[in-house]
Coordinates of C-alpha atoms in Angstrom, one line a residue:
X1216 CA 0.7 -11.3 4.3
X1217 CA -3.1 -12.0 3.6
X1218 CA -3.9 -13.0 7.6
X1219 CA -0.7 -12.6 9.3
X1220 CA -0.6 -8.9 9.1
X1221 CA 0.4 -6.2 10.7
X1222 CA -3.7 -5.3 11.7
X1223 CA -3.6 -8.8 12.7
X1224 CA -1.0 -8.7 14.8
X1225 CA -2.1 -5.5 16.8
X1226 CA -5.5 -7.4 17.2
X1227 CA -3.3 -9.5 19.3
X1228 CA -2.4 -7.1 21.4
X1229 CA -5.9 -5.6 21.9
X1230 CA -7.4 -8.9 23.8
X1231 CA -6.3 -8.6 26.9
X1232 CA -6.7 -5.2 28.0
X1233 CA -8.6 -6.7 31.5
X1234 CA -6.6 -9.4 32.5
X1235 CA -5.2 -9.3 35.7
X1236 CA -7.4 -6.3 36.8
X1237 CA -9.2 -5.8 40.0
X1238 CA -12.5 -4.0 39.2
X1239 CA -13.7 -1.0 41.4
X1240 CA -16.5 1.2 42.0
X1241 CA -17.1 4.3 39.5
X1242 CA -16.1 7.0 41.5
X1243 CA -13.3 9.8 41.4
X1244 CA -10.4 8.7 43.9
X1245 CA -8.4 11.4 45.6
X1246 CA -4.8 11.6 46.4
X1247 CA -5.4 9.7 49.7
X1248 CA -7.2 7.1 48.4
X1249 CA -4.9 5.8 45.8
X1250 CA -2.3 6.3 48.7
X1251 CA -4.3 3.5 50.4
X1252 CA -4.6 1.3 48.1
X1253 CA -0.7 1.6 47.2
X1254 CA 0.0 1.4 51.1
X1255 CA -2.4 -2.0 50.9
X1256 CA -1.0 -3.6 47.7
X1257 CA 3.0 -2.7 49.3
X1258 CA 2.0 -4.7 52.5
X1259 CA 0.8 -7.8 50.6
X1260 CA 3.8 -7.7 48.8
X1261 CA 6.1 -7.2 51.8
X1262 CA 4.3 -10.3 53.8
X1263 CA 5.1 -12.4 50.7
X1264 CA 8.5 -11.6 50.5
X1265 CA 8.8 -12.4 54.0
X1266 CA 7.2 -16.0 53.8
X1267 CA 9.4 -16.9 51.0
X1268 CA 12.4 -15.1 52.8
X1269 CA 15.5 -18.2 53.7
X1270 CA 18.4 -16.1 55.0
X1271 CA 20.1 -16.2 58.0
X1272 CA 19.8 -12.4 58.3
X1273 CA 16.5 -11.1 59.5
X1274 CA 13.9 -9.9 56.4
X1275 CA 14.7 -6.4 55.7
X1276 CA 12.0 -4.8 53.7
X1277 CA 13.8 -2.0 52.1
X1278 CA 14.4 -4.0 48.7
X1279 CA 10.4 -4.6 48.2
X1280 CA 9.9 -1.3 49.0
X1281 CA 11.9 0.2 46.3
X1282 CA 11.0 -2.6 43.9
X1283 CA 7.3 -2.1 44.1
X1284 CA 8.1 1.8 44.2
X1285 CA 9.9 1.8 40.7
X1286 CA 7.2 -0.8 39.4
X1287 CA 4.7 1.5 40.1
X1288 CA 6.1 4.6 38.9
X1289 CA 7.1 2.5 35.4
X1290 CA 3.5 1.5 35.3
X1291 CA 2.1 4.8 35.9
X1292 CA 4.3 6.3 32.9
X1293 CA 4.1 3.4 30.7
X1294 CA 0.8 0.5 31.5
X1295 CA -1.8 3.1 29.5
X1296 CA -0.1 3.1 25.9
X1297 CA -1.1 0.0 25.5
X1298 CA -5.2 0.7 25.9
X1299 CA -7.0 2.6 23.7
X1300 CA -7.2 6.2 22.8
X1301 CA -10.2 6.9 25.1
X1302 CA -9.0 5.2 27.8
X1303 CA -5.7 7.1 27.7
X1304 CA -7.8 10.0 27.6
X1305 CA -10.0 9.4 30.7
X1306 CA -8.9 6.6 32.6
X1307 CA -7.4 7.4 36.2
X1308 CA -3.6 6.0 35.1
X1309 CA -2.9 5.6 39.1
X1310 CA -5.3 2.9 39.4
X1311 CA -3.9 1.0 36.4
X1312 CA -0.6 1.5 37.8
X1313 CA -1.9 -0.5 40.6
X1314 CA -3.7 -3.3 38.4
X1315 CA -7.3 -2.2 39.3
X1316 CA -9.9 -0.2 36.8
X1317 CA -13.4 1.5 37.5
X1318 CA -16.6 -1.0 36.6
X1319 CA -17.3 1.5 33.9
X1320 CA -14.1 1.1 32.1
X1321 CA -13.8 -2.5 32.8
X1322 CA -16.9 -3.4 31.0
X1323 CA -16.3 -1.1 28.0
X1324 CA -12.7 -2.5 27.4
X1325 CA -14.4 -6.3 27.9
X1326 CA -16.4 -5.3 25.1
X1327 CA -13.6 -4.2 22.9
X1328 CA -11.1 -7.0 23.5
X1329 CA -14.0 -9.2 23.1
X1330 CA -14.9 -8.4 19.6
X1331 CA -10.9 -7.8 19.0
X1332 CA -10.7 -11.5 19.8
X1333 CA -13.3 -13.1 17.8
X1334 CA -11.7 -11.0 14.8
X1335 CA -8.6 -12.5 15.6
X1336 CA -10.0 -15.9 15.6
X1337 CA -11.8 -15.6 12.5
X1338 CA -8.6 -14.6 10.5
X1339 CA -6.9 -17.3 11.9
X1340 CA -9.6 -20.3 11.0
X1341 CA -9.3 -18.9 7.4
X1342 CA -5.4 -18.9 7.3
X1343 CA -5.1 -22.0 9.3
X1344 CA -7.7 -23.4 6.6
X1345 CA -6.2 -22.3 3.7
X1346 CA -2.7 -22.6 4.8
X1347 CA -2.9 -26.3 6.1
X1348 CA -4.6 -27.2 3.0
X1349 CA -0.9 -26.0 1.0
X1350 CA 0.5 -29.1 -0.8
X1351 CA 3.6 -28.5 1.1
X1352 CA 6.4 -31.6 1.5
X1353 CA 6.0 -32.7 5.3
X1354 CA 9.9 -32.2 6.2
X1355 CA 9.8 -28.7 5.0
X1356 CA 6.5 -28.1 6.9
X1357 CA 7.9 -29.5 9.9
X1358 CA 11.4 -27.9 9.5
X1359 CA 9.8 -24.2 8.5
X1360 CA 9.0 -23.0 12.1
X1361 CA 11.1 -20.0 13.5
X1362 CA 8.9 -17.9 15.6
X1363 CA 10.7 -15.8 17.8
X1364 CA 13.9 -16.4 16.2
X1365 CA 16.4 -14.1 15.5
X1366 CA 17.5 -12.7 12.0
X1367 CA 21.4 -12.9 11.9
X1368 CA 21.7 -12.2 8.2
X1369 CA 19.4 -11.8 5.0
X1370 CA 21.2 -11.5 1.7
X1371 CA 20.3 -12.4 -2.0
X1372 CA 22.8 -13.1 -4.7
X1373 CA 21.3 -13.3 -8.0
X1374 CA 18.6 -15.7 -8.1
X1375 CA 19.1 -17.0 -4.4
X1376 CA 18.3 -15.7 -0.9
X1377 CA 19.5 -17.0 2.6
X1378 CA 18.5 -16.4 6.0
X1379 CA 20.6 -17.4 8.8
X1380 CA 18.3 -17.6 11.9
X1381 CA 19.1 -18.1 15.5
X1382 CA 16.2 -20.3 16.4
X1383 CA 13.7 -18.9 19.2
X1384 CA 13.0 -21.9 20.6
X1385 CA 16.0 -23.7 20.8
X1386 CA 16.5 -25.9 23.9
X1387 CA 19.9 -27.6 23.3
X1388 CA 21.2 -30.2 20.5
X1389 CA 24.2 -29.4 18.1
X1390 CA 23.8 -25.4 17.9
X1391 CA 20.7 -23.0 18.2
X1392 CA 21.4 -21.8 14.4
X1393 CA 19.8 -22.7 10.9
X1394 CA 20.3 -21.5 7.3
X1395 CA 17.4 -21.1 5.0
X1396 CA 18.1 -20.6 1.5
X1397 CA 15.7 -19.7 -1.3
X1398 CA 16.7 -20.9 -4.7
X1399 CA 15.4 -19.9 -8.1
X1400 CA 14.1 -16.7 -6.6
X1401 CA 11.7 -14.7 -8.8
X1402 CA 10.1 -12.4 -6.3
X1403 CA 12.1 -10.7 -3.3
X1404 CA 10.4 -8.0 -1.6
X1405 CA 12.0 -6.8 1.7
X1406 CA 9.7 -3.7 3.2
X1407 CA 12.1 -0.5 3.7
X1408 CA 13.6 0.0 6.7
X1409 CA 14.0 -4.0 7.4
X1410 CA 17.9 -3.4 8.8
X1411 CA 19.2 -6.1 10.2
X1412 CA 21.8 -5.3 13.6
X1413 CA 24.2 -8.4 15.1
X1414 CA 25.6 -7.8 18.4
X1415 CA 27.5 -11.0 20.8
X1416 CA 25.0 -11.8 23.5
X1417 CA 26.1 -12.4 26.9
X1418 CA 25.7 -15.8 26.7
X1419 CA 27.9 -16.3 23.7
X1420 CA 25.3 -16.7 21.1
X1421 CA 24.4 -14.3 18.2
X1422 CA 21.6 -11.9 18.9
X1423 CA 19.6 -9.2 16.4
X1424 CA 17.3 -6.5 16.7
X1425 CA 15.0 -8.2 13.9
X1426 CA 12.9 -10.9 15.0
X1427 CA 10.8 -13.6 13.0
X1428 CA 7.3 -13.7 14.1
X1429 CA 5.3 -15.2 11.8
X1430 CA 4.7 -16.9 8.4
X1431 CA 2.8 -17.7 5.5
X1432 CA 3.7 -20.5 2.9
X1433 CA 2.3 -21.1 0.2
X1434 CA 2.8 -23.9 -2.9
X1435 CA 2.6 -22.4 -6.6
X1436 CA 3.0 -23.9 -9.7
X1437 CA 6.2 -22.6 -9.7
X1438 CA 7.6 -23.6 -6.7
X1439 CA 6.7 -21.8 -3.3
X1440 CA 5.9 -18.3 -1.8
X1441 CA 6.7 -17.0 1.6
X1442 CA 5.5 -14.0 3.3
X1443 CA 7.0 -13.3 6.7
X1444 CA 6.2 -10.9 9.2
X1445 CA 9.3 -9.5 11.3
X1446 CA 10.1 -6.8 13.7
X1447 CA 12.3 -4.5 14.6
X1448 CA 13.0 -2.1 17.6
X1449 CA 10.3 0.0 16.5
X1450 CA 8.2 -1.7 13.7
X1451 CA 6.7 -4.7 12.0
X1452 CA 8.4 -5.3 8.8
X1453 CA 7.3 -7.6 6.0
X1454 CA 9.3 -10.1 3.8
X1455 CA 8.0 -11.8 0.9
X1456 CA 9.9 -14.4 -1.3
X1457 CA 8.7 -16.6 -4.3
X1458 CA 11.4 -19.1 -5.7
X1459 CA 11.2 -22.6 -7.1
X1460 CA 13.4 -24.7 -4.1
X1461 CA 13.6 -23.8 -0.4
X1462 CA 16.4 -25.9 1.9
X1463 CA 16.5 -25.6 5.4
X1464 CA 19.7 -26.6 7.3
X1465 CA 19.2 -27.0 11.1
X1466 CA 22.4 -27.3 13.9
X1467 CA 24.6 -25.6 11.4
X1468 CA 28.4 -23.8 12.9
X1469 CA 28.1 -20.1 11.2
X1470 CA 31.2 -18.5 10.2
X1471 CA 31.0 -15.6 12.3
X1472 CA 33.8 -13.6 10.6
X1473 CA 31.1 -13.5 8.0
X1474 CA 28.6 -12.2 10.2
X1475 CA 29.9 -8.9 11.2
X1476 CA 27.3 -6.0 10.6
X1477 CA 27.8 -4.3 6.9
X1478 CA 29.4 -0.7 6.6
X1479 CA 26.3 1.3 6.0
X1480 CA 24.9 -0.2 9.7
X1481 CA 28.5 0.1 11.2
X1482 CA 28.7 3.8 9.9
X1483 CA 25.2 4.6 11.4
X1484 CA 26.1 3.3 14.8
X1485 CA 29.6 5.0 14.9
X1486 CA 28.0 8.7 13.3
X1487 CA 25.3 8.0 16.0
X1488 CA 28.0 7.8 19.0
X1489 CA 30.1 11.2 17.6
X1490 CA 30.3 13.9 19.9
X1491 CA 29.9 17.3 17.6
X1492 CA 32.7 19.0 17.7
X1493 CA 33.0 23.1 17.4
X1494 CA 34.7 22.8 13.9
X1495 CA 33.4 24.6 10.6
X1496 CA 30.5 22.9 9.2
X1497 CA 31.7 20.0 6.9
X1498 CA 29.6 17.5 5.3
X1499 CA 30.1 14.0 6.8
X1500 CA 27.3 12.1 5.1
X1501 CA 25.4 11.6 1.7
X1502 CA 23.1 8.6 1.7
X1503 CA 20.2 6.7 1.3
X1504 CA 19.5 6.3 5.0
X1505 CA 20.2 7.3 8.1
X1506 CA 19.4 5.9 11.8
X1507 CA 19.0 8.2 14.3
X1508 CA 19.4 5.8 17.5
X1509 CA 18.9 6.1 21.5
X1510 CA 22.4 8.1 21.8
X1511 CA 20.4 10.9 20.1
X1512 CA 19.3 13.5 23.7
X1513 CA 18.2 16.0 21.6
X1514 CA 16.5 16.5 17.9
X1515 CA 18.9 19.3 17.2
X1516 CA 20.7 16.5 14.3
X1517 CA 17.0 15.9 13.1
X1518 CA 15.9 19.6 12.6
X1519 CA 19.1 20.6 10.8
X1520 CA 18.5 17.9 8.5
X1521 CA 14.6 18.3 8.0
X1522 CA 15.7 22.1 7.8
X1523 CA 18.0 21.6 4.7
X1524 CA 15.4 19.2 2.9
X1525 CA 12.3 21.6 3.5
X1526 CA 14.4 24.3 1.2
X1527 CA 13.4 22.6 -1.7
X1528 CA 9.9 21.0 -0.8
X1529 CA 7.2 22.1 -2.4
X1530 CA 4.3 20.0 -1.0
X1531 CA 4.0 17.8 2.3
X1532 CA 2.5 14.8 3.4
X1533 CA 1.9 14.0 7.1
X1534 CA 1.0 10.2 8.4
X1535 CA -0.6 10.2 12.2
X1536 CA -1.8 7.6 14.3
X1537 CA -5.4 7.8 15.3
X1538 CA -4.8 7.9 18.8
X1539 CA -2.5 10.9 18.2
X1540 CA -4.8 13.5 18.5
X1541 CA -2.2 16.2 19.4
X1542 CA -0.2 15.8 16.3
X1543 CA -3.5 15.4 13.8
X1544 CA -4.5 18.7 15.3
X1545 CA -1.4 20.7 14.5
X1546 CA -0.9 18.9 10.9
X1547 CA -4.2 20.0 10.2
X1548 CA -3.7 23.7 10.8
X1549 CA -1.5 23.8 7.7
X1550 CA -2.8 21.3 5.5
X1551 CA -6.1 18.9 5.0
X1552 CA -6.7 15.2 5.5
X1553 CA -6.0 12.9 2.7
X1554 CA -8.7 10.0 1.6
X1555 CA -7.3 6.7 2.5
X1556 CA -7.7 3.2 3.2
X1557 CA -5.5 3.4 6.5
X1558 CA -8.3 2.8 9.5
X1559 CA -5.5 3.2 12.2
X1560 CA -4.7 6.6 11.3
X1561 CA -5.0 9.8 9.3
X1562 CA -3.0 11.5 6.6
X1563 CA -2.6 15.1 5.9
X1564 CA -1.3 16.9 3.0
X1565 CA -0.8 20.8 2.1
X1566 CA 1.8 22.8 0.9
X1567 CA 4.9 24.0 2.2
X1568 CA 4.7 27.0 3.6
X1569 CA 6.8 29.6 5.6
X1570 CA 4.0 29.0 8.9
X1571 CA 4.6 25.3 8.4
X1572 CA 8.4 25.3 8.1
X1573 CA 8.2 27.7 11.4
X1574 CA 6.0 25.0 12.7
X1575 CA 7.9 22.2 11.8
X1576 CA 11.3 23.7 13.4
X1577 CA 9.5 24.6 16.3
X1578 CA 8.5 21.4 17.4
X1579 CA 10.4 20.6 21.0
X1580 CA 11.4 16.6 21.3
X1581 CA 8.8 14.6 22.3
X1582 CA 9.2 13.0 26.1
X1583 CA 6.9 10.2 25.1
X1584 CA 10.1 7.8 24.1
X1585 CA 8.4 4.6 24.8
X1586 CA 8.1 3.1 21.5
X1587 CA 10.8 5.2 20.0
X1588 CA 13.4 7.7 21.0
X1589 CA 11.2 10.4 19.0
X1590 CA 12.3 13.6 17.1
X1591 CA 9.0 14.7 16.2
X1592 CA 5.6 14.1 17.0
X1593 CA 4.7 13.3 13.7
X1594 CA 5.1 9.4 12.7
X1595 CA 5.8 10.2 9.2
X1596 CA 6.5 12.9 7.2
X1597 CA 7.1 13.1 3.2
X1598 CA 8.1 15.7 0.9
X1599 CA 8.1 15.9 -3.1
X1600 CA 12.0 16.3 -3.6
X1601 CA 11.8 12.4 -2.2
X1602 CA 13.0 13.7 1.5
X1603 CA 11.2 11.1 4.2
X1604 CA 11.4 11.4 7.7
X1605 CA 9.6 8.0 9.5
X1606 CA 8.9 6.6 12.7
X1607 CA 8.8 9.6 14.8
X1608 CA 12.0 11.0 12.8
X1609 CA 14.2 7.8 13.8
X1610 CA 14.8 6.8 10.2
X1611 CA 15.3 9.5 7.5
X1612 CA 15.7 8.3 3.9
X1613 CA 17.3 10.6 1.1
X1614 CA 19.0 13.0 3.7
X1615 CA 21.9 15.4 3.3
X1616 CA 23.3 15.8 6.7
X1617 CA 25.6 18.6 7.4
X1618 CA 27.5 19.2 11.0

């Protein structure tokens, strides 16, 4: 991607920090102050729900009270995660859960979101200028609009790549499904970790864990080149296809029998649901990739796998997001910062020593699991023997699992 990158998408998420916020005075707020604000907002909510009540029975505020309480608790726990590190470290999260922030924080956030919006709009303007000038047939340009579509299948067979989508903007007609066929493929780059898992939704349509977000469609001397930004459950992924010809078929009826998950996905899901049996350990998994899903209640499985990988590892490389200050400080106790061009985080490298192994295997399962069901506080861990623990340990590459 040249324009609609992961960094561009991140900018888009950081343009609305102050939206819907009420500014309050700069001072320390006591528990009594917060309680007073809470009760004030709750009364307004009750008054509103009472005003729209149309039932024959007298209005009962208990449901409003419970919903307001649960909403407050949820925002208290998660709302700050969308804000800059300095805000998370210093702001009063109780105020944020009540859609308030101090004048000082508000003004600083306005500066940041204004700068983010300006940077985002500059990228958009450049993208529209270049992409709009591409010599794309009008029919193809009109058909190639897949924002928020579910990716149901992505396969390469020789020089042909097929992508089955469920249109995110479907509002009626034949069916919500469309098939994109790339013919004469000369380049196919699918970012590691892009795994599609399908299921039948309650409304009778197919659903999946991968969503088509944005694309850049270019005309080349040999045909076309498409750069796509997709999102899975825990991370954004890139997909790039260069080909001679693109065909888009809409309103199709897919062969549902042909859309069953591949065996690797099936086995991964089944293994994740298994309850460990008190038996003699046997080797039950040996493969390139293993996913630890939301059914993992602890990080014991991850610990066993990485302990085995550590036996032959000599050096490590750890990646942490910039705001993960505690994880960075912990890793720096056993290594040094590596100079990279990753401006959103830090990379720490070092030697696998007994002290490092003891530290890594003594970390409890993180409790902040809103971004992922984390197994470790370290975003990515790489060993020189080829083992990789990615996205806080939910994706493992080259594991040799033993139970």
